[in-house]
Structure formats: structure tokens, C-alpha cells
Coordinates of C-alpha atoms and ligand atoms in Angstrom, one line a residue:
M299 CA -0.1 -0.1 0.0
N300 CA 1.3 3.4 -0.8
A301 CA 2.1 6.0 1.9
P302 CA -1.0 8.3 1.3
A303 CA -3.5 5.3 1.2
S304 CA -2.0 4.1 4.5
E305 CA -2.2 7.7 5.9
T306 CA -6.0 7.9 4.7
L307 CA -6.7 4.7 6.4
Q308 CA -5.2 5.9 9.6
R309 CA -7.6 9.1 9.4
L310 CA -10.5 6.9 8.6
A311 CA -9.8 4.6 11.6
H312 CA -9.5 7.6 13.9
I313 CA -13.2 8.4 13.0
L314 CA -14.5 5.1 13.5
G315 CA -12.2 3.3 16.0
P316 CA -10.1 0.3 14.8
H317 CA -13.1 -2.1 14.9
R318 CA -15.4 -0.6 12.4
L319 CA -13.0 -0.1 9.8
L320 CA -12.3 -3.6 8.1
T321 CA -9.0 -4.1 6.2
A322 CA -8.3 -7.8 6.6
A323 CA -8.8 -9.9 3.5
N324 CA -11.3 -12.2 5.0
D325 CA -13.4 -9.5 6.4
L326 CA -13.7 -7.7 3.2
Q327 CA -15.0 -10.7 1.1
P328 CA -18.7 -10.4 1.8
F329 CA -18.7 -6.9 0.7
L330 CA -16.9 -7.4 -2.7
T331 CA -19.5 -9.2 -5.0
D332 CA -22.9 -8.3 -6.1
H333 CA -26.0 -10.4 -5.5
R334 CA -26.1 -11.9 -8.9
A335 CA -22.2 -12.5 -9.1
L336 CA -21.8 -10.4 -12.1
Y337 CA -18.9 -8.6 -10.5
R338 CA -16.1 -9.1 -8.2
G339 CA -14.2 -6.2 -6.7
H340 CA -11.3 -5.4 -4.3
A341 CA -11.5 -2.6 -1.7
L342 CA -9.1 -0.6 0.2
A343 CA -11.2 -1.2 3.3
V344 CA -14.9 -1.3 4.5
A345 CA -16.2 1.5 6.7
Q346 CA -19.0 0.7 9.3
P347 CA -20.2 4.0 10.5
E348 CA -22.9 4.3 13.2
T349 CA -23.9 7.9 13.0
A350 CA -24.5 10.5 10.0
A351 CA -21.7 12.4 11.4
E352 CA -19.1 9.7 11.1
V353 CA -20.4 9.3 7.5
A354 CA -19.9 13.0 6.8
Q355 CA -16.4 13.0 8.2
L356 CA -15.5 9.7 6.2
L357 CA -16.4 11.5 3.3
A358 CA -14.4 14.7 3.8
V359 CA -11.2 12.5 4.4
C360 CA -12.2 10.5 1.0
N361 CA -12.5 13.7 -0.8
Q362 CA -9.4 15.2 0.3
A363 CA -7.4 12.1 -0.7
R364 CA -9.5 11.6 -3.8
I365 CA -10.5 8.0 -2.6
G366 CA -13.6 6.7 -4.4
V367 CA -16.6 5.7 -2.1
V368 CA -19.1 3.1 -2.6
P369 CA -22.2 2.9 -0.5
Q370 CA -23.5 -0.4 0.4
G371 CA -26.9 -1.5 1.7
G372 CA -28.3 -4.8 1.6
N373 CA -26.2 -5.7 -1.4
T374 CA -29.5 -7.1 -3.1
G375 CA -29.3 -4.6 -6.0
Y376 CA -29.3 -6.2 -9.5
C377 CA -27.0 -3.7 -11.4
G378 CA -23.9 -4.0 -9.5
G379 CA -24.1 -0.7 -8.0
A380 CA -22.8 -1.5 -4.4
T381 CA -19.8 -3.4 -5.7
P382 CA -16.3 -1.8 -5.6
D383 CA -14.1 -1.9 -8.7
E384 CA -11.1 -4.2 -9.3
S385 CA -8.6 -1.4 -8.3
G386 CA -8.6 -2.2 -4.6
A387 CA -8.5 1.7 -4.0
Q388 CA -12.1 2.3 -3.1
L389 CA -13.6 2.5 0.2
V390 CA -16.9 0.7 0.7
V391 CA -19.3 2.3 3.2
S392 CA -21.7 -0.3 4.8
L393 CA -24.8 1.5 6.2
A394 CA -25.7 -1.8 7.9
R395 CA -25.1 -0.4 11.7
M396 CA -27.3 2.6 11.3
K397 CA -30.5 0.8 11.7
R398 CA -32.4 2.9 14.1
I399 CA -36.0 4.1 13.6
R400 CA -35.3 7.7 15.0
A401 CA -39.2 8.6 15.3
I402 CA -42.8 7.4 14.5
D403 CA -45.6 10.2 14.3
A404 CA -48.6 8.1 13.8
L405 CA -50.8 11.3 13.6
N406 CA -48.6 12.8 11.1
Y407 CA -48.6 9.3 9.2
S408 CA -44.8 9.3 9.0
L409 CA -41.6 7.9 10.4
V410 CA -38.0 8.6 10.3
A411 CA -35.8 5.6 9.7
E412 CA -31.8 5.4 9.4
A413 CA -30.6 4.1 6.0
G414 CA -29.4 0.7 7.2
C415 CA -32.9 -0.2 8.5
V416 CA -33.9 -3.4 6.5
L417 CA -37.3 -2.9 4.8
A418 CA -39.2 -5.6 6.6
D419 CA -38.2 -3.9 10.1
V420 CA -39.8 -0.5 8.8
Q421 CA -42.8 -2.3 7.5
R422 CA -43.0 -4.0 11.2
A423 CA -42.3 -0.7 13.0
A424 CA -45.2 0.9 11.0
E425 CA -47.5 -1.8 11.8
D426 CA -46.7 -1.7 15.6
A427 CA -47.9 2.1 15.4
D428 CA -51.3 1.0 13.4
R429 CA -49.9 2.3 10.2
Y430 CA -48.6 0.8 6.9
F431 CA -45.4 1.3 4.8
P432 CA -46.2 0.1 1.4
L433 CA -43.2 -0.6 -0.3
S434 CA -42.7 -4.5 -0.9
L435 CA -40.2 -6.5 -2.7
G436 CA -39.2 -10.0 -2.8
S437 CA -35.8 -9.1 -1.1
E438 CA -37.5 -7.0 1.7
G439 CA -35.8 -9.3 4.5
S440 CA -32.5 -8.1 3.6
C441 CA -32.6 -4.8 1.3
Q442 CA -32.2 -1.6 3.4
I443 CA -34.1 1.6 3.2
G444 CA -31.0 3.6 1.9
G445 CA -30.7 1.1 -0.9
N446 CA -34.5 1.5 -1.7
L447 CA -34.1 5.2 -1.7
S448 CA -30.9 5.1 -3.9
T449 CA -32.3 2.7 -6.3
N450 CA -35.9 4.3 -6.3
A451 CA -37.2 0.7 -5.6
G452 CA -40.4 -0.4 -7.0
G453 CA -42.1 -3.7 -6.1
V454 CA -45.5 -5.1 -6.3
H455 CA -47.5 -2.0 -4.8
V456 CA -46.7 0.6 -7.0
L457 CA -49.7 0.8 -9.0
R458 CA -51.5 2.1 -5.7
Y459 CA -48.8 3.8 -3.8
G460 CA -46.1 4.7 -6.2
M461 CA -42.3 4.0 -6.1
M462 CA -39.9 4.7 -3.2
R463 CA -39.5 8.2 -4.6
E464 CA -43.2 8.8 -3.9
L465 CA -43.1 7.5 -0.3
V466 CA -40.3 10.3 0.8
L467 CA -41.1 13.3 2.6
G468 CA -37.4 14.4 3.6
L469 CA -33.7 13.1 3.7
E470 CA -30.6 13.4 5.4
V471 CA -27.6 12.9 3.3
A472 CA -23.9 13.2 3.9
L473 CA -22.4 15.0 0.9
P474 CA -18.8 14.4 -0.6
D475 CA -17.5 17.6 0.8
G476 CA -18.2 16.6 4.1
R477 CA -21.3 18.7 5.0
L478 CA -24.5 17.1 6.0
L479 CA -27.8 17.9 4.3
S480 CA -30.3 17.8 7.2
S481 CA -33.9 17.8 5.6
L482 CA -35.8 15.3 7.4
T483 CA -38.9 17.3 6.9
R484 CA -42.4 15.8 7.9
L485 CA -44.2 18.3 5.5
R486 CA -46.5 17.3 2.9
K487 CA -46.3 20.6 1.2
D488 CA -43.1 22.6 0.7
N489 CA -42.6 24.6 -2.3
T490 CA -39.4 26.5 -1.4
G491 CA -37.5 26.2 -4.6
Y492 CA -35.7 23.4 -6.2
D493 CA -36.5 19.7 -4.9
I494 CA -33.1 18.8 -3.9
K495 CA -33.8 15.7 -2.0
A496 CA -35.4 14.3 -5.3
L497 CA -31.9 14.1 -6.8
F498 CA -30.5 11.5 -4.4
L499 CA -33.7 9.4 -5.0
G500 CA -32.5 6.8 -7.6
A501 CA -29.0 8.3 -7.8
E502 CA -27.3 5.0 -6.6
G503 CA -24.9 6.6 -4.1
S504 CA -23.3 8.7 -7.2
L505 CA -24.2 12.0 -5.3
G506 CA -23.8 11.5 -1.7
I507 CA -24.6 8.8 1.1
I508 CA -28.4 8.9 2.3
T509 CA -28.0 8.5 6.1
A510 CA -31.7 8.8 7.1
A511 CA -35.3 9.4 5.6
S512 CA -38.6 10.7 6.6
L513 CA -41.1 8.4 5.0
K514 CA -44.9 8.5 4.4
L515 CA -47.1 6.0 6.3
F516 CA -50.6 4.9 5.1
P517 CA -53.7 3.6 7.1
R518 CA -53.0 0.1 8.4
I519 CA -54.3 -2.7 5.8
R520 CA -57.3 -4.7 7.6
A521 CA -58.6 -6.7 4.7
T522 CA -57.5 -8.2 1.6
A523 CA -59.1 -10.3 -1.3
T524 CA -56.4 -12.2 -3.4
T525 CA -57.1 -13.9 -6.5
F526 CA -54.9 -16.4 -8.8
A527 CA -56.5 -16.2 -12.2
A528 CA -55.9 -17.7 -15.4
V529 CA -56.4 -15.2 -18.1
R530 CA -57.0 -15.5 -22.0
D531 CA -53.8 -13.5 -22.8
P532 CA -52.0 -10.5 -21.6
R533 CA -54.6 -8.1 -23.5
A534 CA -57.4 -9.8 -21.1
A535 CA -55.3 -9.2 -18.1
I536 CA -55.0 -5.5 -18.7
E537 CA -58.8 -5.3 -19.6
L538 CA -59.5 -7.1 -16.4
L539 CA -57.3 -4.7 -14.4
A540 CA -59.1 -1.6 -15.8
R541 CA -62.3 -3.3 -14.6
L542 CA -61.0 -3.9 -11.3
R543 CA -59.8 -0.5 -10.5
A544 CA -63.3 0.9 -11.4
A545 CA -65.3 -1.5 -9.6
S546 CA -63.2 -1.6 -6.4
A547 CA -63.1 2.3 -6.1
D548 CA -59.4 1.8 -7.0
R549 CA -58.6 -0.7 -4.2
V550 CA -56.3 -2.9 -6.5
S551 CA -53.0 -2.8 -4.5
S552 CA -51.1 -5.7 -6.7
F553 CA -51.4 -6.8 -10.2
E554 CA -48.7 -9.2 -11.2
L555 CA -48.7 -11.0 -14.6
I556 CA -47.4 -14.6 -14.7
P557 CA -46.7 -16.8 -17.6
R558 CA -47.1 -20.6 -17.3
L559 CA -43.4 -21.4 -17.5
A560 CA -42.9 -19.3 -14.3
V561 CA -45.5 -21.6 -12.5
E562 CA -43.6 -24.6 -13.9
L563 CA -40.3 -23.4 -12.6
T564 CA -41.3 -22.5 -9.0
V565 CA -43.3 -25.8 -8.5
R566 CA -40.1 -27.7 -9.9
H567 CA -37.5 -25.6 -8.0
I568 CA -39.0 -24.2 -4.8
Q569 CA -40.1 -26.5 -2.1
G570 CA -43.8 -26.3 -0.9
V571 CA -45.1 -24.3 -4.2
R572 CA -48.1 -25.9 -5.9
D573 CA -49.7 -25.0 -9.0
P574 CA -53.0 -23.3 -7.7
L575 CA -55.2 -24.2 -10.5
Q576 CA -56.2 -27.6 -11.6
A577 CA -55.6 -27.3 -15.5
S578 CA -52.5 -25.5 -17.0
H579 CA -53.0 -22.2 -18.8
S580 CA -50.7 -19.9 -20.6
W581 CA -51.1 -16.7 -18.5
Y582 CA -52.0 -15.9 -15.0
V583 CA -52.6 -12.8 -12.9
L584 CA -51.9 -12.5 -9.1
C585 CA -54.4 -9.6 -8.1
E586 CA -54.9 -8.1 -4.7
L587 CA -57.4 -5.7 -3.4
S588 CA -56.6 -4.2 -0.1
S589 CA -58.4 -1.9 2.3
S590 CA -58.0 -0.3 5.7
R591 CA -61.6 -1.0 6.6
A592 CA -61.8 -4.4 8.3
H593 CA -65.4 -5.0 6.6
D594 CA -65.0 -3.8 3.3
A595 CA -66.8 -6.3 0.9
L596 CA -63.4 -6.7 -1.0
E597 CA -64.0 -10.5 -1.7
T598 CA -67.6 -9.8 -3.2
M599 CA -66.3 -7.0 -5.3
L600 CA -63.5 -9.4 -6.7
S601 CA -65.9 -12.3 -7.0
E602 CA -68.3 -10.3 -9.1
C603 CA -65.8 -8.8 -11.2
L604 CA -64.2 -12.3 -11.9
E605 CA -67.4 -13.9 -12.6
Q606 CA -68.3 -11.1 -15.3
A607 CA -64.9 -11.6 -16.7
L608 CA -65.2 -15.4 -16.8
T609 CA -68.6 -14.8 -18.9
D610 CA -66.9 -12.2 -21.2
G611 CA -64.3 -14.6 -22.0
L612 CA -61.4 -12.8 -20.5
L613 CA -60.7 -15.4 -17.7
A614 CA -60.7 -19.3 -17.9
D615 CA -60.5 -20.1 -14.3
A616 CA -59.7 -18.4 -11.0
V617 CA -59.0 -19.2 -7.5
L618 CA -59.5 -17.2 -4.4
A619 CA -57.4 -17.2 -1.3
R620 CA -59.7 -18.4 1.8
N621 CA -57.3 -17.5 4.3
E622 CA -53.9 -16.0 5.1
R623 CA -52.3 -19.4 4.4
E624 CA -53.5 -19.6 1.1
R625 CA -53.0 -16.0 0.5
A626 CA -49.3 -16.6 1.7
A627 CA -48.9 -19.6 -0.7
L628 CA -49.8 -17.5 -3.9
W629 CA -47.5 -14.8 -2.9
T630 CA -44.7 -17.3 -2.2
L631 CA -45.1 -18.7 -6.0
R632 CA -44.9 -15.1 -7.2
E633 CA -41.9 -14.0 -5.1
S634 CA -39.9 -17.1 -5.6
I635 CA -39.9 -16.8 -9.4
P636 CA -36.4 -14.9 -9.5
E637 CA -34.9 -17.8 -7.4
A638 CA -36.7 -20.8 -9.4
Q639 CA -35.2 -19.0 -12.7
R640 CA -31.8 -18.9 -11.2
R641 CA -31.9 -22.6 -10.1
D642 CA -33.3 -23.5 -13.6
G643 CA -30.0 -22.0 -15.4
A644 CA -28.8 -18.9 -17.0
S645 CA -31.2 -16.2 -17.8
L646 CA -31.1 -13.0 -19.9
K647 CA -32.6 -10.3 -17.7
H648 CA -34.4 -7.1 -19.0
D649 CA -36.2 -5.1 -16.6
I650 CA -38.4 -3.0 -18.8
S651 CA -41.6 -0.8 -18.8
V652 CA -44.1 0.3 -21.3
P653 CA -47.4 2.1 -20.8
V654 CA -49.8 -0.2 -19.2
A655 CA -52.2 -0.3 -22.2
A656 CA -49.3 -1.4 -24.6
I657 CA -47.9 -4.5 -22.5
A658 CA -49.9 -6.9 -24.4
E659 CA -48.7 -5.5 -27.8
F660 CA -45.1 -5.5 -26.5
I661 CA -45.2 -9.1 -25.2
E662 CA -46.6 -10.0 -28.5
R663 CA -43.8 -8.3 -30.7
A664 CA -40.9 -9.0 -28.4
G665 CA -42.2 -12.8 -27.7
N666 CA -42.2 -13.2 -31.4
W667 CA -38.6 -12.0 -31.8
V668 CA -37.5 -14.2 -29.0
R669 CA -39.0 -17.3 -30.5
E670 CA -37.5 -16.5 -34.0
H671 CA -33.9 -15.5 -32.8
V672 CA -33.3 -17.5 -29.6
P673 CA -34.1 -21.0 -30.2
D674 CA -32.1 -22.0 -27.2
G675 CA -34.0 -19.6 -24.8
R676 CA -37.5 -19.8 -23.2
L677 CA -39.2 -16.6 -22.4
V678 CA -40.2 -16.1 -18.9
A679 CA -41.9 -12.4 -19.2
Y680 CA -43.7 -11.6 -15.5
G681 CA -43.8 -8.8 -13.4
H682 CA -45.7 -5.8 -12.3
A683 CA -48.0 -5.5 -15.1
G684 CA -50.3 -3.2 -13.2
D685 CA -47.7 -0.5 -13.4
G686 CA -46.2 -1.5 -16.8
N687 CA -43.2 -3.0 -15.5
L688 CA -42.2 -6.5 -17.0
H689 CA -39.1 -8.8 -16.0
F690 CA -39.0 -9.7 -19.8
N691 CA -36.4 -12.7 -19.0
I692 CA -35.1 -15.5 -21.0
N693 CA -34.0 -18.7 -19.4
Q694 CA -31.8 -21.1 -21.3
A695 CA -33.7 -24.1 -22.6
P696 CA -33.0 -27.5 -20.9
D697 CA -30.6 -28.9 -23.4
A698 CA -29.0 -25.3 -24.0
D699 CA -25.3 -24.8 -24.0
R700 CA -24.8 -22.2 -21.1
S701 CA -22.0 -20.1 -22.6
A702 CA -23.5 -20.2 -26.3
F703 CA -26.7 -18.9 -24.8
L704 CA -25.1 -16.2 -22.5
A705 CA -22.9 -15.1 -25.5
R706 CA -26.1 -14.1 -27.3
G707 CA -26.8 -11.5 -24.5
D708 CA -26.0 -8.4 -26.1
T709 CA -27.7 -9.2 -29.3
V710 CA -30.9 -10.1 -27.5
K711 CA -30.5 -6.9 -25.1
R712 CA -30.1 -4.5 -28.4
A713 CA -33.3 -5.9 -29.6
I714 CA -35.3 -5.9 -26.6
H715 CA -34.3 -2.3 -25.8
D716 CA -34.7 -1.2 -29.2
L717 CA -38.3 -2.4 -29.2
V718 CA -38.9 -0.8 -25.7
R719 CA -37.5 2.5 -27.3
D720 CA -40.2 2.2 -30.0
F721 CA -42.9 1.9 -27.4
D722 CA -41.6 4.9 -25.4
G723 CA -40.7 2.7 -22.6
S724 CA -37.8 2.5 -20.3
I725 CA -34.6 0.2 -20.2
S726 CA -34.6 0.2 -16.5
A727 CA -38.0 0.3 -14.9
E728 CA -37.0 -0.4 -11.1
H729 CA -33.8 -1.9 -10.7
G730 CA -31.4 1.1 -11.7
I731 CA -28.4 1.8 -13.8
G732 CA -25.5 0.6 -11.6
R733 CA -22.5 -0.6 -13.5
L734 CA -24.6 -3.0 -15.7
K735 CA -26.5 -0.5 -17.6
V736 CA -24.2 2.5 -18.1
A737 CA -23.8 2.1 -21.6
E738 CA -27.5 1.4 -22.1
L739 CA -28.2 4.7 -20.4
E740 CA -25.9 6.5 -22.7
R741 CA -27.4 4.9 -25.8
Y742 CA -31.2 5.4 -24.9
A743 CA -31.4 8.6 -22.6
P744 CA -32.0 11.8 -24.4
A745 CA -28.9 13.9 -24.8
V746 CA -30.2 16.7 -23.0
E747 CA -30.9 14.6 -20.2
L748 CA -27.5 13.2 -19.9
D749 CA -25.9 16.6 -20.0
L750 CA -28.1 17.8 -17.3
M751 CA -27.2 14.5 -15.1
R752 CA -23.4 15.4 -15.8
A753 CA -23.8 19.0 -14.8
V754 CA -25.7 17.6 -11.4
K755 CA -23.0 15.0 -10.7
H756 CA -20.3 17.6 -11.2
A757 CA -22.2 20.1 -8.8
F758 CA -22.6 17.7 -6.2
D759 CA -19.3 15.8 -6.6
P760 CA -16.7 17.7 -8.3
N761 CA -13.7 15.2 -7.6
G762 CA -16.0 12.2 -8.7
I763 CA -15.5 10.5 -5.6
M764 CA -19.1 9.0 -5.0
N765 CA -19.5 5.7 -6.5
P766 CA -17.1 6.2 -9.7
G767 CA -18.4 4.3 -12.9
K768 CA -21.8 4.0 -11.5
V769 CA -24.8 5.5 -13.4
L770 CA -22.4 7.9 -15.4
R771 CA -18.9 7.4 -16.4
Ligands
FAD91 P1 -27.6 -2.3 -2.4 O1 -27.8 -3.4 -3.3 O2 -26.7 -2.1 -1.1 O3 -27.2 -1.1 -3.2 C1 -28.2 -0.4 -4.2 C2 -27.4 1.0 -4.8 O4 -27.8 1.9 -4.0 C3 -25.9 0.8 -5.1 O5 -25.6 1.8 -5.9 C4 -25.4 1.4 -3.7 O6 -24.2 2.1 -3.7 C5 -26.5 2.4 -3.2 N1 -26.9 2.6 -2.0 C6 -27.1 1.9 -1.0 N2 -27.3 2.3 0.2 C7 -27.1 3.8 0.1 C8 -27.2 4.7 0.9 N3 -27.5 4.8 2.1 N4 -26.9 6.0 0.2 C9 -26.4 6.0 -1.1 N5 -26.4 5.0 -1.9 C10 -26.6 3.8 -1.3 N6 -36.1 -4.3 -6.9 C11 -37.1 -3.5 -7.0 O7 -37.4 -2.3 -7.5 N7 -38.5 -4.2 -7.2 C12 -38.4 -5.6 -6.8 O8 -39.5 -6.2 -6.9 C13 -37.3 -6.2 -6.5 N8 -37.5 -7.4 -6.0 C14 -36.2 -8.2 -5.8 C15 -36.3 -9.7 -5.5 C16 -35.2 -10.3 -5.0 C17 -35.3 -11.7 -4.7 C18 -33.7 -9.5 -5.2 C19 -32.6 -10.1 -4.7 C20 -33.9 -8.1 -5.5 C21 -35.0 -7.6 -5.9 N9 -34.9 -6.0 -6.2 C22 -36.0 -5.7 -6.6 C23 -33.8 -5.2 -6.5 C24 -33.3 -4.8 -4.8 O9 -33.6 -5.6 -3.8 C25 -33.5 -3.3 -4.8 O10 -32.9 -2.8 -5.9 C26 -33.1 -2.8 -3.3 O11 -33.7 -1.5 -3.5 C27 -31.7 -2.5 -3.2 O12 -31.6 -2.4 -1.6 P2 -30.0 -2.8 -1.2 O13 -30.3 -2.1 0.3 O14 -29.8 -4.3 -1.1 O15 -29.0 -1.8 -2.0
MLT92 C1 -39.1 -9.1 -9.0 O1 -40.1 -8.3 -9.2 O2 -39.2 -10.5 -8.9 C2 -37.7 -8.9 -9.2 O3 -37.9 -7.3 -9.6 C3 -37.2 -9.1 -10.5 C4 -36.0 -10.3 -10.3 O4 -35.7 -10.6 -9.1 O5 -35.6 -10.8 -11.0
ZN93 ZN1 -39.6 -6.6 -9.9

């Protein structure tokens, strides 16, 4: 190690004490690979701050020494954003020790959570106060609020409550120059100039480190009605969604599209998962209505709507969860699709969105392309159809050669993303850019937008120490 680096380490250790600055190779290992194992980096050290002031001091030192800083939350991100590069010169800052719920204000329907709080813990804290925090993802047992804010996470309730960006009232952020932006407001209205906090939401650690957030809460959910329904096709699914929204006074909280193959993969690879319906069908939806009123007639509403859809030929069959156990089983099927896909073999993943009304046409056109050009792949297009987001994934066919299949990745990505552009869609609906999609962002974002992003980056982080090589290069 060169002299300046070892001097910097000493200064960092001085801030944290010797035990919260990890430098031994074994201690660093868990922080060096991303969830999908796409990247393997090295690091100068891993810092484990416990307060916002410590985070700010770390950044001041790194800024002076021009050391790259990689914030890391639960490390469940899909785009390699939380993984250091291969240089061994970057500092990973793990927020895991900052996991205090600082305040809950039930009357104001808000809480303040530190960045390292695990999402499921925030959901529980809200529930304990008779409130509801609606962000919900398959990774909620390990992803952290700071990561959710920094990726602007989506998940299964976006059609009703919006993405993470829409659930934020205020932020506390340590800036690269060592200052702390303290704006943990609980206000619903505040028109005092630019919305600075908005820039950190979805910035993936490229502008500063979020240390805490003031979040919106909602009335606690007391009734749900959940169905797993076989739809005629994706077009029928979207028609059903439109009807359900109107018939239920907009109480649809989840609307997930699931193809047959995803059901087969979960039944095959995930213990305890069963096909909820007798016969097999090409497409399904998992749909949930929810309400804060215990006696809302949600099931009646849902059944009536499903019956009409059956009569009209939109549906072939449907089952309603009769209790919490059955409801949980349906959700396990849905949430374990990514894991089942992983166990089944290699997959080419595309996290795309198009306008909700265009989903069926997109699946038709992109699906035709895949069938024609990827004979060794099988389409598993599933996801949050209620908000227009599809995980347009292609799994290797059973006898396919893994490397030959993966070698087509770039060609497939180009075709899918070009089609997404033709639909005025997004090449990253909810997983972000990280390191994985930097070139894609450059290719598809309007030039003016890229210019403005670079200007913002320069204004916040003129020395380029924050998460170098992520989002923008
Ligand atoms: P990390 O992976 O640790 O970091 C993600 C990015 O945020 C990195 O760039 C990192 O540098 C930055 N970052 C982390 N903490 C901070 C901070 N405090 N300040 C500044 N920058 C920070 N995502 C969805 O949107 N919807 C889903 O439905 C969904 N389902 C998933 C299901 C599974 C099984 C898995 C494994 C992942 C899923 N994800 C989903 C992806 C992932 O869980 C989310 O992107 C999540 O928000 C990442 O949180 P994290 O704490 O793990 O962040
Ligand atoms: C999901 O919705 O299941 C995830 O965002 C997609 C994935 O894990 O691949
Ligand atoms: Zn998703």
C-alpha cells in the first residue's frame, strides 16, 4: 500500500475506531461481490459508521484524498451498484449499523428511519404504530431503506402507492465535501425552490450517502382479497385490471402477470410451491385488493368482477385465497420466480416498462422476436403489469449450452431495448443503472437529459469520488 493510502486509512480509523474499519482480506470478502455475482471487486477497506456525522467525516477525508467511495446497503441490487471496482483503491461504506427508527409520528402518518434499516423492519415498525409502509419487494428481508431510496425501488404495490420516490418526505444526506444535508421534514407541502432531495432518489450513491429518511405512512391494511386467475392472454389481463380498478374504487394494490413457465419453474424448484389451479393455462395474474376497513366487501367485489370476466371470455379459471395461509402460498409462488429461474439455469434479464395499455402488444412483438432468434431460450416475461413493468427474462432451454446462450446476451438486449424505445418505454423500470447499464443509459437517454445529469453530478461531486463508474462514467 502506498504512503498516502495508509495515511488515509489511519484518518478513517481515527473516525471509526479500529474495529469498524475492516481491512483484513477475510473481513472484506462479503462486501466485494454483487447479488447476481456479475462483478467481483477489491477494496481498500470497509467502513461501518454508526452515525450520520461519522459518514460525513469519512466523506470529507475521502474527498481530500480523492478516494472513491461505494455505499453499500443490503447488497441485493441487480446492477452491481454496491460493488467496488477491481482497483482495490475504493472505500466501501456499509450502512448496516445505522438501523435505528428515530421517530414514528402516527398522527402525521410518517416515520424517520436510518438508512441501514432493513425494509421488513420498517414495515413492522409502521404496523406496530397501527400504520402501513407499502414498499414491498421479494428482497425485503435484507434490502435496506438507503438502498431502496438510492435505487428508487418499485415492487408489488406501485400501482397503488407509487415507487420509493413517492414515499419520501425528507432526507438526511452526507455530501462528498463532508457537509450534512439535514432535511428530515415531515411536511406534505413545501414549495421552497428546487426539490434537492429528489436528486438523491435513484442516484445509486453517485451524489452522496443517504443516512436517514422521513417516510410516508398509510392506514394499516385490515382486509385483503387475493386471486390467482388464468387469463385468456395479456390483453385480457389489462382489460381485467381496468375493470377491477373501477369496480373496487381503486383498491387494487397488486396486479402481477405470470406466464405458465414461471409456475412450472417455481413448482419444480421451490419447495412447497403448488400450482394453484387444476388445469394448465398460458397466462395468469396474481391480483390483490386491500383496504384499511376490516369489513369492506372486497371479496364480493372481486368475485363479481371475476365472474363477469369469465362470462366475457377474459378469464378461464380463478381461485380466491380463503385464508392467510392460502394468500401467503400465492405470494410465495410469485416472489420465488427469480430464485426458481436462477436454479433452472442461466437467464438474460431485462427490466423494462411500457405504458400499461401497451403491455400486450409489447409481449407479442418481443415474444415473436425471441421465438425466432433465440431458439435455445425460453421466455419468462412476468412482473408488475399493473404499473407497466415487465421482467422480460429469457431462460436457457433445458438442453442449451450455457455459454453459447449467454454469448447472445448483447444481441438480445439490443433487440429488446430497441423495441422498448419504439414503445416509449424504459430500459430500467425499477432496478436502476449501476455499473451494468451505464452504456445502455448513454445509448437511450436523450442527450439533453444526460448533459443535465452530468452537470448535477459535477455540482454535487466535483472530484468524482461518489461511486465512480456507476450510473455515469
Ligand atoms: P444495495 O444493493 O446495497 O445498493 C444499491 C445501490 O444503492 C448501490 O448503487 C449503492 O451504492 C446504493 N446505496 C445503498 N445504500 C445507500 C445509501 N445509504 N446512500 C446512497 N447510496 C446507497 N427491486 C425492485 O425495485 N423491485 C423488486 O420487486 C425487486 N425484487 C427483488 C427481489 C429479489 C429476490 C432480489 C434479490 C432483489 C430485488 N430487487 C427488486 C432489487 C433490490 O432488492 C432493490 O434494488 C433494493 O432497493 C436494493 O436495496 P439494497 O439495500 O440491497 O441496496
Ligand atoms: C421481481 O419483481 O421479482 C424482481 O424485481 C425481479 C427479479 O428478481 O428478477
Ligand atoms: Zn420486480
